[in-house]
Short mmCIF file of C-alpha atoms in Angstrom, two decimals:
data_model
loop_
_atom_site.label_atom_id
_atom_site.label_comp_id
_atom_site.label_asym_id
_atom_site.label_seq_id
_atom_site.Cartn_x
_atom_site.Cartn_y
_atom_site.Cartn_z
CA ASP A 1 97.89 82.15 113.67
CA THR A 2 98.47 84.73 110.95
CA ALA A 3 97.24 88.15 112.02
CA VAL A 4 96.93 89.70 108.56
CA SER A 5 96.84 87.35 105.61
CA GLN A 6 96.80 88.04 101.89
CA THR A 7 96.18 85.86 98.89
CA PRO A 8 97.73 85.22 96.54
CA LYS A 9 101.37 85.75 97.48
CA TYR A 10 102.43 85.94 93.84
CA LEU A 11 100.36 87.00 90.86
CA VAL A 12 101.64 87.00 87.31
CA THR A 13 99.25 88.16 84.65
CA GLN A 14 99.08 89.86 81.28
CA MET A 15 98.23 93.44 80.47
CA GLY A 16 94.53 94.10 80.18
CA ASN A 17 93.46 91.36 82.59
CA ASP A 18 91.39 91.90 85.74
CA LYS A 19 92.63 90.48 89.03
CA SER A 20 91.79 90.54 92.73
CA ILE A 21 93.85 90.35 95.88
CA LYS A 22 92.20 89.31 99.13
CA CYS A 23 93.07 90.40 102.64
CA GLU A 24 91.81 89.22 106.00
CA GLN A 25 92.73 90.23 109.54
CA ASN A 26 91.83 88.32 112.68
CA LEU A 27 92.89 91.01 115.13
CA GLY A 28 89.49 92.63 115.55
CA HIS A 29 90.87 95.91 114.20
CA ASP A 30 88.60 98.65 112.91
CA THR A 31 90.87 100.03 110.19
CA MET A 32 92.37 98.35 107.16
CA TYR A 33 94.67 99.66 104.45
CA TRP A 34 96.12 98.91 101.06
CA TYR A 35 99.65 100.04 100.23
CA LYS A 36 101.69 99.81 97.05
CA GLN A 37 105.45 99.33 97.28
CA ASP A 38 107.42 99.92 94.11
CA SER A 39 110.77 98.51 93.07
CA LYS A 40 112.59 101.25 95.00
CA LYS A 41 110.77 100.22 98.17
CA PHE A 42 108.74 103.41 98.16
CA LEU A 43 105.59 102.63 100.14
CA LYS A 44 102.46 104.59 99.30
CA ILE A 45 99.02 104.34 100.82
CA MET A 46 96.22 103.66 98.36
CA PHE A 47 93.09 103.18 100.45
CA SER A 48 91.96 103.04 104.04
CA TYR A 49 88.71 101.66 105.41
CA ASN A 50 87.32 102.12 108.88
CA ASN A 51 84.48 99.78 109.87
CA LYS A 52 83.79 99.01 106.22
CA GLU A 53 83.69 102.69 105.25
CA LEU A 54 86.19 104.25 102.88
CA ILE A 55 88.08 107.02 104.67
CA ILE A 56 91.19 107.50 102.58
CA ASN A 57 91.29 107.31 98.83
CA GLU A 58 94.57 108.56 97.47
CA THR A 59 95.17 109.52 93.89
CA VAL A 60 94.79 106.03 92.52
CA PRO A 61 93.46 105.20 89.05
CA ASN A 62 89.82 104.20 89.22
CA ARG A 63 90.86 100.84 87.77
CA PHE A 64 91.62 100.01 91.40
CA SER A 65 88.52 99.32 93.45
CA PRO A 66 88.63 98.23 97.09
CA LYS A 67 85.79 96.31 98.67
CA SER A 68 85.21 95.67 102.33
CA PRO A 69 82.47 93.08 102.85
CA ASP A 70 83.00 93.22 106.60
CA LYS A 71 85.40 94.70 109.13
CA ALA A 72 87.82 91.79 108.85
CA HIS A 73 88.20 91.80 105.08
CA LEU A 74 89.46 94.30 102.55
CA ASN A 75 89.86 93.11 98.99
CA LEU A 76 91.46 94.93 96.09
CA HIS A 77 90.22 94.50 92.55
CA ILE A 78 92.24 95.82 89.64
CA ASN A 79 90.78 96.19 86.16
CA SER A 80 92.66 96.44 82.88
CA LEU A 81 96.06 95.81 84.39
CA GLU A 82 99.00 97.85 83.08
CA LEU A 83 102.75 97.28 83.20
CA GLY A 84 103.08 100.09 85.76
CA ASP A 85 100.86 98.21 88.18
CA SER A 86 103.68 95.75 88.80
CA ALA A 87 104.61 96.15 92.46
CA VAL A 88 104.18 94.54 95.85
CA TYR A 89 100.80 95.28 97.41
CA PHE A 90 100.49 95.20 101.17
CA CYS A 91 97.39 94.99 103.25
CA ALA A 92 97.56 96.29 106.82
CA SER A 93 95.26 96.85 109.76
CA SER A 94 95.26 98.91 112.93
CA ARG A 95 93.04 99.29 115.93
CA ARG A 96 92.36 102.90 115.03
CA GLY A 97 93.48 104.79 111.95
CA GLY A 98 96.84 106.55 112.04
CA GLN A 99 97.21 106.64 115.81
CA ASP A 100 98.11 103.02 116.36
CA GLU A 101 100.67 100.62 115.06
CA GLN A 102 99.80 98.89 111.85
CA TYR A 103 100.06 95.17 111.29
CA PHE A 104 101.10 94.28 107.77
CA GLY A 105 100.34 91.25 105.68
CA PRO A 106 103.11 89.38 103.86
CA GLY A 107 102.45 91.19 100.59
CA THR A 108 101.32 90.18 97.12
CA ARG A 109 103.91 90.50 94.38
CA LEU A 110 102.05 91.45 91.21
CA THR A 111 103.87 91.14 87.91
CA VAL A 112 102.15 92.38 84.78
CA THR A 113 103.67 91.20 81.50
CA SER B 1 106.02 114.67 97.98
CA GLN B 2 106.90 112.24 100.72
CA GLN B 3 106.27 113.46 104.25
CA GLY B 4 109.22 111.53 105.62
CA GLU B 5 112.72 111.29 104.27
CA GLU B 6 115.30 108.97 105.68
CA ASP B 7 118.98 109.31 105.91
CA PRO B 8 121.18 107.56 105.06
CA GLN B 9 119.62 105.57 102.23
CA ALA B 10 121.97 102.70 102.97
CA LEU B 11 124.13 101.82 105.95
CA SER B 12 126.62 99.00 106.33
CA ILE B 13 128.19 98.16 109.69
CA GLN B 14 129.90 95.31 111.53
CA GLU B 15 128.09 93.18 114.05
CA GLY B 16 128.31 94.72 117.49
CA GLU B 17 128.43 98.30 116.24
CA ASN B 18 125.61 100.79 116.71
CA ALA B 19 123.44 101.90 113.81
CA THR B 20 121.78 105.29 113.62
CA MET B 21 119.25 106.32 111.02
CA ASN B 22 117.39 109.57 110.75
CA CYS B 23 113.99 110.66 109.56
CA SER B 24 112.92 114.17 108.66
CA TYR B 25 109.39 115.28 107.97
CA LYS B 26 107.70 118.43 106.78
CA THR B 27 104.50 119.14 108.70
CA SER B 28 103.33 118.87 112.30
CA ILE B 29 102.58 115.37 113.46
CA ASN B 30 100.67 113.55 116.18
CA ASN B 31 103.04 110.65 116.35
CA LEU B 32 105.91 109.02 114.52
CA GLN B 33 106.47 105.32 114.12
CA TRP B 34 109.38 103.17 113.05
CA TYR B 35 108.98 99.93 111.13
CA ARG B 36 111.34 97.21 109.96
CA GLN B 37 111.01 95.27 106.72
CA ASN B 38 112.99 92.13 106.12
CA SER B 39 113.58 91.22 102.52
CA GLY B 40 110.44 89.82 100.90
CA ARG B 41 108.31 90.39 103.99
CA GLY B 42 105.74 92.83 105.28
CA LEU B 43 106.59 95.67 107.62
CA VAL B 44 106.84 95.06 111.34
CA HIS B 45 106.13 97.79 113.85
CA LEU B 46 109.06 98.64 116.13
CA ILE B 47 108.17 101.68 118.18
CA LEU B 48 105.76 104.61 118.32
CA ILE B 49 106.70 107.98 119.77
CA ARG B 50 104.12 110.69 120.36
CA SER B 51 104.67 114.35 119.57
CA ASN B 52 104.92 115.22 123.26
CA GLU B 53 107.64 112.64 123.88
CA ARG B 54 111.34 113.21 123.30
CA GLU B 55 112.81 109.78 123.70
CA LYS B 56 111.65 106.20 123.89
CA HIS B 57 113.41 102.89 124.42
CA SER B 58 112.53 99.34 123.51
CA GLY B 59 115.20 96.72 124.10
CA ARG B 60 118.18 97.65 121.92
CA LEU B 61 116.20 100.38 120.17
CA ARG B 62 116.26 104.03 121.11
CA VAL B 63 114.13 106.57 119.31
CA THR B 64 114.35 110.32 119.70
CA LEU B 65 112.00 112.96 118.40
CA ASP B 66 112.77 116.63 117.93
CA THR B 67 109.58 118.37 116.85
CA SER B 68 111.33 121.74 116.54
CA LYS B 69 113.63 120.27 113.88
CA LYS B 70 110.94 117.94 112.54
CA SER B 71 113.25 114.98 112.82
CA SER B 72 113.57 111.64 114.52
CA SER B 73 116.38 109.15 114.90
CA LEU B 74 116.44 105.42 115.45
CA LEU B 75 119.46 103.96 117.20
CA ILE B 76 120.06 100.23 117.24
CA THR B 77 122.73 99.30 119.74
CA ALA B 78 124.97 96.23 119.61
CA SER B 79 123.69 95.32 116.16
CA ARG B 80 123.30 91.72 115.04
CA ALA B 81 123.24 90.15 111.58
CA ALA B 82 119.51 89.57 112.12
CA ASP B 83 119.01 93.36 112.22
CA THR B 84 119.76 93.46 108.49
CA ALA B 85 116.60 94.95 106.99
CA SER B 86 115.06 98.16 105.70
CA TYR B 87 113.83 100.62 108.29
CA PHE B 88 111.02 103.07 107.66
CA CYS B 89 109.61 105.97 109.61
CA ALA B 90 105.92 106.80 109.32
CA THR B 91 104.15 109.99 110.33
CA ASP B 92 100.47 110.74 110.74
CA ALA B 93 100.21 114.41 109.84
CA ILE B 94 96.72 113.73 108.52
CA ALA B 95 94.35 111.83 110.80
CA GLY B 96 94.01 108.24 109.78
CA LYS B 97 96.80 108.35 107.27
CA SER B 98 100.37 107.23 107.87
CA THR B 99 102.94 108.48 105.39
CA PHE B 100 106.07 106.41 105.09
CA GLY B 101 109.59 107.60 104.39
CA ASP B 102 111.84 106.19 101.71
CA GLY B 103 113.58 103.85 104.12
CA THR B 104 117.13 103.11 105.18
CA THR B 105 118.63 99.79 104.15
CA LEU B 106 120.80 98.45 106.96
CA THR B 107 123.33 95.68 106.40
CA VAL B 108 125.00 94.18 109.45
CA LYS B 109 128.02 92.08 108.57
CA PRO B 110 128.83 89.13 110.82
#
């Protein structure tokens, strides 16, 4: 059973389009995250939700909007995609924020052309 | 700027040798974690060390933490080809937020 799953695994789209990435965890964790990993493997947190509430919102363009319909899901919607959005996006979850190990999904490789 | 910085950026060793990578950070922390990332995969948690701990072991892994120097090291003993991956440290200086270092890419040659 996959603990943290993301869909899709690959996403190729054109500039200006709107796309969504879905994430689900079946670990019963309270906290979920979205990270962006660039081509140099630099991993940066974008958002963190705890029990469906936004607790961390880094300096991310407001074209990125997370949505947590319930504790087990955290989706990421991106409007008006730009070339610079090309990266691998990882979803993760933890029992409690920051203090516990995080479980990562397999990643979604987004390519904007 | 990044809270954690890793050193070296890349490390290449022969199977059976030990690998040591270091992580330095800037502010006080509650805990520090090490993760491994195989190529094309998500990160996998290896070990967590709390600010009041100095050393921790898990199998072939040994992690040390020196809060006075704001640094940590990860030692992998008797390395195997399967240890080839990128290794990241993560600190939680701010509650609820883990900040990852730039990573060390380890290559273990068979």
